[in-house]
CSV table of C-alpha atoms and ligand atoms in Angstrom, one decimal:
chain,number,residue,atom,x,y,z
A,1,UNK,CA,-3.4,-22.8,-5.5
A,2,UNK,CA,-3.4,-19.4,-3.4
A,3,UNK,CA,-7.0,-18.5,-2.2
A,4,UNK,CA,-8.8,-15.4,-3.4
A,5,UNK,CA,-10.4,-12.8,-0.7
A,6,UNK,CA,-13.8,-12.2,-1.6
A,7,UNK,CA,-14.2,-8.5,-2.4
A,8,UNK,CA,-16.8,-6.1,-3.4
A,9,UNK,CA,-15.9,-2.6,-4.7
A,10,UNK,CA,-18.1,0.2,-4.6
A,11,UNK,CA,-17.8,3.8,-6.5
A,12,UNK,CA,-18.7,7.1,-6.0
A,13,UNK,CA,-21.8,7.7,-8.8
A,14,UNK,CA,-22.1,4.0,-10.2
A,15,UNK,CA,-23.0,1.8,-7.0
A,16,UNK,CA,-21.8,-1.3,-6.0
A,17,UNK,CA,-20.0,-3.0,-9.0
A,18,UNK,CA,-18.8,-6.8,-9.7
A,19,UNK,CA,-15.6,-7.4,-7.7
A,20,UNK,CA,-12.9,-7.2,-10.1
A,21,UNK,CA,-14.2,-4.0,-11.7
A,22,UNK,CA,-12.1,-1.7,-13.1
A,23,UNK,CA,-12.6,1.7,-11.6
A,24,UNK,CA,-9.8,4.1,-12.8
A,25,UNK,CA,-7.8,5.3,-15.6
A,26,UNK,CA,-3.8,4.2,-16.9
A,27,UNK,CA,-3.5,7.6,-16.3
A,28,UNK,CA,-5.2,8.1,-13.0
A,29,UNK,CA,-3.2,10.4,-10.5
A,30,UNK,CA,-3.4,8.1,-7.8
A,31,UNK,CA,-2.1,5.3,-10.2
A,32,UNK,CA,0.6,7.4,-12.0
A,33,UNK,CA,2.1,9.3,-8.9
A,34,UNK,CA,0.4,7.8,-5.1
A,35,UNK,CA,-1.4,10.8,-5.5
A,36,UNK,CA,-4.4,9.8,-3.4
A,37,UNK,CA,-5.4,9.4,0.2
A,38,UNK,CA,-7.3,5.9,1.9
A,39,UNK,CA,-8.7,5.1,4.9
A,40,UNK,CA,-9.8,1.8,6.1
A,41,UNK,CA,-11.7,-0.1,9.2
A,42,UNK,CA,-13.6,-3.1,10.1
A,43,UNK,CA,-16.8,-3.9,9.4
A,44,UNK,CA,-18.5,-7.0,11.0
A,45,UNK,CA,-21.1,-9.5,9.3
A,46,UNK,CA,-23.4,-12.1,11.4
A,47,UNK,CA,-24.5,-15.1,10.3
A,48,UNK,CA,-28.1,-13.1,8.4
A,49,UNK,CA,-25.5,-11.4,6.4
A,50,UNK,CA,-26.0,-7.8,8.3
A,51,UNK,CA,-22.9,-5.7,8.9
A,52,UNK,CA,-21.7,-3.0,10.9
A,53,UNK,CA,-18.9,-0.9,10.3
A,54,UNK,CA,-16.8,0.6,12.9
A,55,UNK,CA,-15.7,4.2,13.7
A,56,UNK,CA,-17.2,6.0,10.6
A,57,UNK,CA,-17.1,9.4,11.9
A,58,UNK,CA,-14.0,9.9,12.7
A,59,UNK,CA,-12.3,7.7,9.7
A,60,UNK,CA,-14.6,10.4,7.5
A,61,UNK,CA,-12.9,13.3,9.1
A,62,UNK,CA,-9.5,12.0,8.7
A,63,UNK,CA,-10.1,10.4,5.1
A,64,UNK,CA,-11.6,14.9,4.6
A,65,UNK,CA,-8.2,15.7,6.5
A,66,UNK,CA,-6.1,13.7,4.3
A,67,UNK,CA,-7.7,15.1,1.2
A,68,UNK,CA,-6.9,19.0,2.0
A,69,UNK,CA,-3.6,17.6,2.4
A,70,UNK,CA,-3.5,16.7,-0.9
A,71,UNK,CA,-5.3,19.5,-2.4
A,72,UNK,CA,-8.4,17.7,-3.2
A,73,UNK,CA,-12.1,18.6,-2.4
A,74,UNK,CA,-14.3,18.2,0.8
A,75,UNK,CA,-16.3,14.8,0.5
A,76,UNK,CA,-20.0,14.7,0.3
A,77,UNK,CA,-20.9,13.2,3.5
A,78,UNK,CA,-23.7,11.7,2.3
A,79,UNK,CA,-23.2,10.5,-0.6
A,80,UNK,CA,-20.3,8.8,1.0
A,81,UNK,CA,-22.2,7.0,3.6
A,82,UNK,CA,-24.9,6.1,1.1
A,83,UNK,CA,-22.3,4.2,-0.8
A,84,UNK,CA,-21.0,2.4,2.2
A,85,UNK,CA,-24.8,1.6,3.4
A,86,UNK,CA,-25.5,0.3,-0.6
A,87,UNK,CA,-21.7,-1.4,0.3
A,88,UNK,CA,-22.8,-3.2,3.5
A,89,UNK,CA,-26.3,-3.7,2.1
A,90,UNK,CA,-24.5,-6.4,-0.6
A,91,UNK,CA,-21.8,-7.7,1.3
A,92,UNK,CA,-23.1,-10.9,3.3
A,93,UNK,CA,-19.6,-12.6,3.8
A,94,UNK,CA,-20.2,-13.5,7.6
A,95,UNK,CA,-17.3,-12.7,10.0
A,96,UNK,CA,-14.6,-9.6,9.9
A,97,UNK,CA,-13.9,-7.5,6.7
A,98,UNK,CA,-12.1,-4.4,6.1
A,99,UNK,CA,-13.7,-1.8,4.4
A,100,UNK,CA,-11.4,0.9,2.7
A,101,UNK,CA,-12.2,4.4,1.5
A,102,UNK,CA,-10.4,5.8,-1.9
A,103,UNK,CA,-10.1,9.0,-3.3
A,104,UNK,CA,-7.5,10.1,-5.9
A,105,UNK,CA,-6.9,13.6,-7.5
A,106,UNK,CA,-7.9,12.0,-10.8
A,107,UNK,CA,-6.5,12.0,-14.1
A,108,UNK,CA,-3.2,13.3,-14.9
A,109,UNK,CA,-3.5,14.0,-19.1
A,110,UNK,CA,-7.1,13.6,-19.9
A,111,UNK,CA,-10.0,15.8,-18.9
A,112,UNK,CA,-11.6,13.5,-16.3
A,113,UNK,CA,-14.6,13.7,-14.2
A,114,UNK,CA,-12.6,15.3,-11.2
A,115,UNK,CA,-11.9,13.0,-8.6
A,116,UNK,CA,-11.6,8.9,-8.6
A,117,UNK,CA,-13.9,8.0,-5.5
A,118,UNK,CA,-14.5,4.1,-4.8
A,119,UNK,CA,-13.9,1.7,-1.8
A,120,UNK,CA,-13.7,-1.8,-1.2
A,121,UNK,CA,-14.7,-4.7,1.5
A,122,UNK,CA,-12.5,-7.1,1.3
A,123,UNK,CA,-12.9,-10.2,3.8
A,124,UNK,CA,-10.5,-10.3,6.6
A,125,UNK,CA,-7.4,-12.2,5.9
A,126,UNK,CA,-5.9,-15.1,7.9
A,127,UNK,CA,-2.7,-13.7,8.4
A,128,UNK,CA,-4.3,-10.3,10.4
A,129,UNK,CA,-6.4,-12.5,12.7
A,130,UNK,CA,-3.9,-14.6,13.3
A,131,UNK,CA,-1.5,-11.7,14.4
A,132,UNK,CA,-4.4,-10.6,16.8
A,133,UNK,CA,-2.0,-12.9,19.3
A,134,UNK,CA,1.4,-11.5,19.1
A,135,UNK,CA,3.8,-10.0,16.4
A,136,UNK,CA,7.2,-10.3,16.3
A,137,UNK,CA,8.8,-7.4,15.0
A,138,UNK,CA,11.4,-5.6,13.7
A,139,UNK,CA,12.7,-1.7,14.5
A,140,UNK,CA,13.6,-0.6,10.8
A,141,UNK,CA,15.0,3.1,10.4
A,142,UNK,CA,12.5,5.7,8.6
A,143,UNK,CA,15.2,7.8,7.6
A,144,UNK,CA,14.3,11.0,8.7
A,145,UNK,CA,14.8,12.7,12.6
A,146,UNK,CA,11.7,12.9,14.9
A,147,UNK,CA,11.0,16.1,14.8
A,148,UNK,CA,11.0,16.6,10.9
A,149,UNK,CA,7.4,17.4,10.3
A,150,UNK,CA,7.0,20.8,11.9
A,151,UNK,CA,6.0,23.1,9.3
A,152,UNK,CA,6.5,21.6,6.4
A,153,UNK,CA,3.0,20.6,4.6
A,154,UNK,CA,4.4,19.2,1.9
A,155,UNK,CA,6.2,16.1,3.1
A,156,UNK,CA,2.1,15.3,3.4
A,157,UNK,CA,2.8,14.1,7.5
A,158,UNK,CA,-0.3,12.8,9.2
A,159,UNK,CA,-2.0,11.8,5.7
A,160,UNK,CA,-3.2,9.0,4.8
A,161,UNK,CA,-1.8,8.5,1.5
A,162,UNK,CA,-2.1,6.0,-0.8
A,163,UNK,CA,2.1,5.7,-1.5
A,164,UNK,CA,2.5,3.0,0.7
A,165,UNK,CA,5.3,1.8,-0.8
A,166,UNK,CA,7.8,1.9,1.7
A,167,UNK,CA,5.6,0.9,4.0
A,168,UNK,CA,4.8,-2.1,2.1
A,169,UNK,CA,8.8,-2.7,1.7
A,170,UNK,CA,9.5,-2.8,5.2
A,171,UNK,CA,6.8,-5.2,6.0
A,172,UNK,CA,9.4,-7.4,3.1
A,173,UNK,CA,12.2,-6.7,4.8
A,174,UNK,CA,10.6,-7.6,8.5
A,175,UNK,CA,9.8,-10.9,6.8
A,176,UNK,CA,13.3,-11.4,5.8
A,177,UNK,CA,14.3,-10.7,9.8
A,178,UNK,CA,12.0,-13.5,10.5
A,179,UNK,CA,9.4,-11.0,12.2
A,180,UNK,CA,5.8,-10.3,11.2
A,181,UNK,CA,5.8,-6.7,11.8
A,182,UNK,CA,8.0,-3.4,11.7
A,183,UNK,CA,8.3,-0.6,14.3
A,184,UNK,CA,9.5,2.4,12.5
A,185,UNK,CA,12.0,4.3,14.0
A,186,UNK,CA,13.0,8.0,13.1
A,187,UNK,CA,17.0,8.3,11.9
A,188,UNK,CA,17.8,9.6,15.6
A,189,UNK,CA,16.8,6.6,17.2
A,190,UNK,CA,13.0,7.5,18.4
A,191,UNK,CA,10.2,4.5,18.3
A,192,UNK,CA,7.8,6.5,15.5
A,193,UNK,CA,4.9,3.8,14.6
A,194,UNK,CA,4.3,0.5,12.5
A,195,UNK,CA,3.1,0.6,8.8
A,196,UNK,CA,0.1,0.4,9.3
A,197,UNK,CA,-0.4,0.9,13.3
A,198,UNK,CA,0.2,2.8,16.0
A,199,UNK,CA,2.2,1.9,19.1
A,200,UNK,CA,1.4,1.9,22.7
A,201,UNK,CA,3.3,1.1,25.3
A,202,UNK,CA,2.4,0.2,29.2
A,203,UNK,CA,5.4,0.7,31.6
A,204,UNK,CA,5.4,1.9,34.8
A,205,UNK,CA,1.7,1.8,35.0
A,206,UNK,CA,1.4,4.2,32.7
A,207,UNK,CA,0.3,4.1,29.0
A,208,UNK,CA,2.8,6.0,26.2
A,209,UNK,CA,2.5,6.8,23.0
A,210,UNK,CA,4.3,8.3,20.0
A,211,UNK,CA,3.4,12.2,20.1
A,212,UNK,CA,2.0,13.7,16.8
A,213,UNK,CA,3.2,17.0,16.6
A,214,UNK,CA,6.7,16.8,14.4
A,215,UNK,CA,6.6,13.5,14.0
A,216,UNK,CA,4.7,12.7,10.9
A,217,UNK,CA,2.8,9.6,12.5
A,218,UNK,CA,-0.6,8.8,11.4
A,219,UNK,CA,-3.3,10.1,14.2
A,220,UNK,CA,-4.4,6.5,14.5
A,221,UNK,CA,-8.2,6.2,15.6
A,222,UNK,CA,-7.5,3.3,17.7
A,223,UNK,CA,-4.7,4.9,19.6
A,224,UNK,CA,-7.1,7.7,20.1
A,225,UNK,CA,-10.4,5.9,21.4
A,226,UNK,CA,-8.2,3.6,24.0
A,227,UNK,CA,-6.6,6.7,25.5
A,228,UNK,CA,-9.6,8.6,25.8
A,229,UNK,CA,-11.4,5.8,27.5
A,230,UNK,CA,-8.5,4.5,29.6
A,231,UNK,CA,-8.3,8.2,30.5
A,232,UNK,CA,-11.6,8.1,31.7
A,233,UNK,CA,-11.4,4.5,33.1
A,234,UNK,CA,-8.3,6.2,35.7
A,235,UNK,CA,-5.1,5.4,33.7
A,236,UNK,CA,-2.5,7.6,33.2
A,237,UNK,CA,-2.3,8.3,29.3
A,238,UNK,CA,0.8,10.3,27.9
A,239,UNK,CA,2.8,11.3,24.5
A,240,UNK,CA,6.6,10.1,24.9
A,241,UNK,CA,9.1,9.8,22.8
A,242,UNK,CA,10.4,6.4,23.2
A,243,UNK,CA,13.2,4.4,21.9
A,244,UNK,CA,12.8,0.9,20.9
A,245,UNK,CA,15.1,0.0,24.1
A,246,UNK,CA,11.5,1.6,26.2
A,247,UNK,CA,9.5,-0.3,24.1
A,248,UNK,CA,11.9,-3.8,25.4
A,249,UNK,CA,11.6,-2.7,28.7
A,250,UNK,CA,7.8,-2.4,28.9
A,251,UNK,CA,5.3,-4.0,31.1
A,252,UNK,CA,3.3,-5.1,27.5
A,253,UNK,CA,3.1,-3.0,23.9
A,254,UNK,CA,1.0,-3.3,21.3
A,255,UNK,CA,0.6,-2.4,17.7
A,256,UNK,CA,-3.0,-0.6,17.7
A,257,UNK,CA,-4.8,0.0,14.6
A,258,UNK,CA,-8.9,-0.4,13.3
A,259,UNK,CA,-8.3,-3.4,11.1
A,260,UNK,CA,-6.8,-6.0,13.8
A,261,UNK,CA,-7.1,-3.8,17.1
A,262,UNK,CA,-4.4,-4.1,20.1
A,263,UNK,CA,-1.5,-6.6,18.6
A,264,UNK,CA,0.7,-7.6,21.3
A,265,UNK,CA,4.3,-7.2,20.4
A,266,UNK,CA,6.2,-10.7,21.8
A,267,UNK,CA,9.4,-9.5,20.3
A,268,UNK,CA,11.5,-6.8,18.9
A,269,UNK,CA,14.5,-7.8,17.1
A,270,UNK,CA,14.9,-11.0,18.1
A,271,UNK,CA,14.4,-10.0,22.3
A,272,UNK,CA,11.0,-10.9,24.2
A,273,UNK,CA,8.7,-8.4,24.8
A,274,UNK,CA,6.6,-9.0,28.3
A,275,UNK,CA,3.0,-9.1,27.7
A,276,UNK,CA,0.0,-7.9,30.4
A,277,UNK,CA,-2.9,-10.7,28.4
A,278,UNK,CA,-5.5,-9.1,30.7
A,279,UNK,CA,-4.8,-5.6,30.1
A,280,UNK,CA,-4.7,-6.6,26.2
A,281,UNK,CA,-8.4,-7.4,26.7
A,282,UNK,CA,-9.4,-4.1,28.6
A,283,UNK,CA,-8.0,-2.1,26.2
A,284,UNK,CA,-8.9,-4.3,23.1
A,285,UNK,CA,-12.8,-3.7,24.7
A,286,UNK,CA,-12.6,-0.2,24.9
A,287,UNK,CA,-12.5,-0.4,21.0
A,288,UNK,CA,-15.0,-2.8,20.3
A,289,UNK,CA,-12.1,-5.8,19.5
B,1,LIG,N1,-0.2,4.5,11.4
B,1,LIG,C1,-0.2,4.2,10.1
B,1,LIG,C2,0.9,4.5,9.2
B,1,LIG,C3,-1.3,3.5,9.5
B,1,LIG,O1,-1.4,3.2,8.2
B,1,LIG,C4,-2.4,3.1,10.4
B,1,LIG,C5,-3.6,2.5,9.9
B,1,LIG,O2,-3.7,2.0,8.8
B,1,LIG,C6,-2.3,3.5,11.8
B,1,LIG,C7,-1.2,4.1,12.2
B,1,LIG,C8,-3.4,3.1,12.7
B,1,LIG,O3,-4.5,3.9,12.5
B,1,LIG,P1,-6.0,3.5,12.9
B,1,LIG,O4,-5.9,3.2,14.4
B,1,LIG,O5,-6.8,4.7,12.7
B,1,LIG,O6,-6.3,2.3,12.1
């Protein structure tokens, strides 16, 4: 018999609710068409049952970013963090959880109330911490060239939506390589980011990652933290466009995002991938992993 995580879902105007709970309609936006935006990081439970939850500034401004980009309204700040306090006040699951933020534009045919606002903390699954010590992975092509994304709002780049779809499908077909992971690369050969992570990459004692502008990556919060604290801890931090051959001929790489932290990638396609453990655990500090 498969497990079940243990959940608790929260929404926007009703409170904490019994996991399980349904929270929107058949005809729900985000249902019907992906139209909706997420965001999601870890929160962290001791043994009294009090949590903490990592990062919730700046997953609020990008959960606010993602939602002009899909037309919808600014949040109410604090009614947000009210319902993640009344979230965290209930859940009592000792250990790791992730905690993820939904909003969808509503419903499609019926009058609605507006917007479909809820979020759930769902404990941390084996599989993520396990992965904590190395992914394999494989390099799976996006479709689309690197530089795509300039100027064109609609294709929705840097948002957080909820049509996760492909991203969901690659993690399949990685499975079906025999690797855990994917690293998305554009259709003109460029290392982009993983499904649900962004990549970093330490060669030539340096650190590289994927630039944003054109590209359509996520600005991952991770990503973001450990370069402005290597930055200020003396490393060299830059945006380069890589190819997965860079990413094979690195000193270590990671997969970096707020749910499992710096993932080491041990392979791509099938070839190793050399690994730096200490410099795994700097950087893994500098964002509270
Ligand atoms: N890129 C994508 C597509 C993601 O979905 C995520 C996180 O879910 C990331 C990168 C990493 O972002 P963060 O470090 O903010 O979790």
């Amino acid at each position: 018999m498969s497990s079940v995580a243990k959940q608790l879902v929260a929404v926007m105007g009703r409170g904490v609710l019994p996991a399980g709970t349904l929270v929107a309609t058949a005809d729900d936006l985000g249902f019907t068409r992906g139209d909706g935006v997420f965001d999601a990081t870890r929160v962290c439970t001791d043994t009294q049952g009090n949590s903490t939850i990592d990062h919730l500034d700046q997953h609020f401004d990008r959960f606010d970013r993602s939602i002009a980009g899909i037309g919808g309204r600014a949040i109410d700040r604090q009614a947000w963090t009210a319902l993640i306090e009344e979230a965290m006040a209930a859940w009592d699951v000792p250990g790791e959880a992730v905690c993820k933020i939904m909003y969808t534009n509503g419903q499609e045919t019926q009058a609605g109330d507006g917007p479909t606002e809820c979020l759930t903390i769902t404990e941390m699954s084996v599989a993520a911490m396990a992965q904590r010590a190395g992914v394999k992975v494989a390099a799976l092509n996006r479709g689309y060239a690197h530089d795509l994304f300039h100027d064109v709002p609609w294709l929705l780049g840097r948002v957080k939506t909820l049509a996760y779809a492909v991203n969901v499908a690659a993690g399949r077909e990685a499975k079906a390589r025999g690797a855990n992971d994917v690293l998305f690369c554009s259709a003109d050969g460029y290392a982009l980011e993983g499904p649900t992570s962004a990549l970093i990459v330490w060669r030539d004692e340096v650190l590289h990652t994927t630039p944003l502008e054109g590209t359509g990556i996520l600005d991952s919060i991770t990503q973001a933290l450990v370069f402005e604290q290597a930055t200020a801890a003396g490393y060299d931090c830059r945006y380069t466009l890589m190819r997965p051959e860079d990413v094979l001929a690195a000193d270590a790489a990671w997969l970096a995002s707020s749910v499992r932290g710096m993932v080491p990638i041990v392979e791509l396609d099938g070839k190793p991938v050399a690994q730096d453990q200490e410099l795994t655990r700097t950087l893994a500090a500098m964002v509270g992993f």
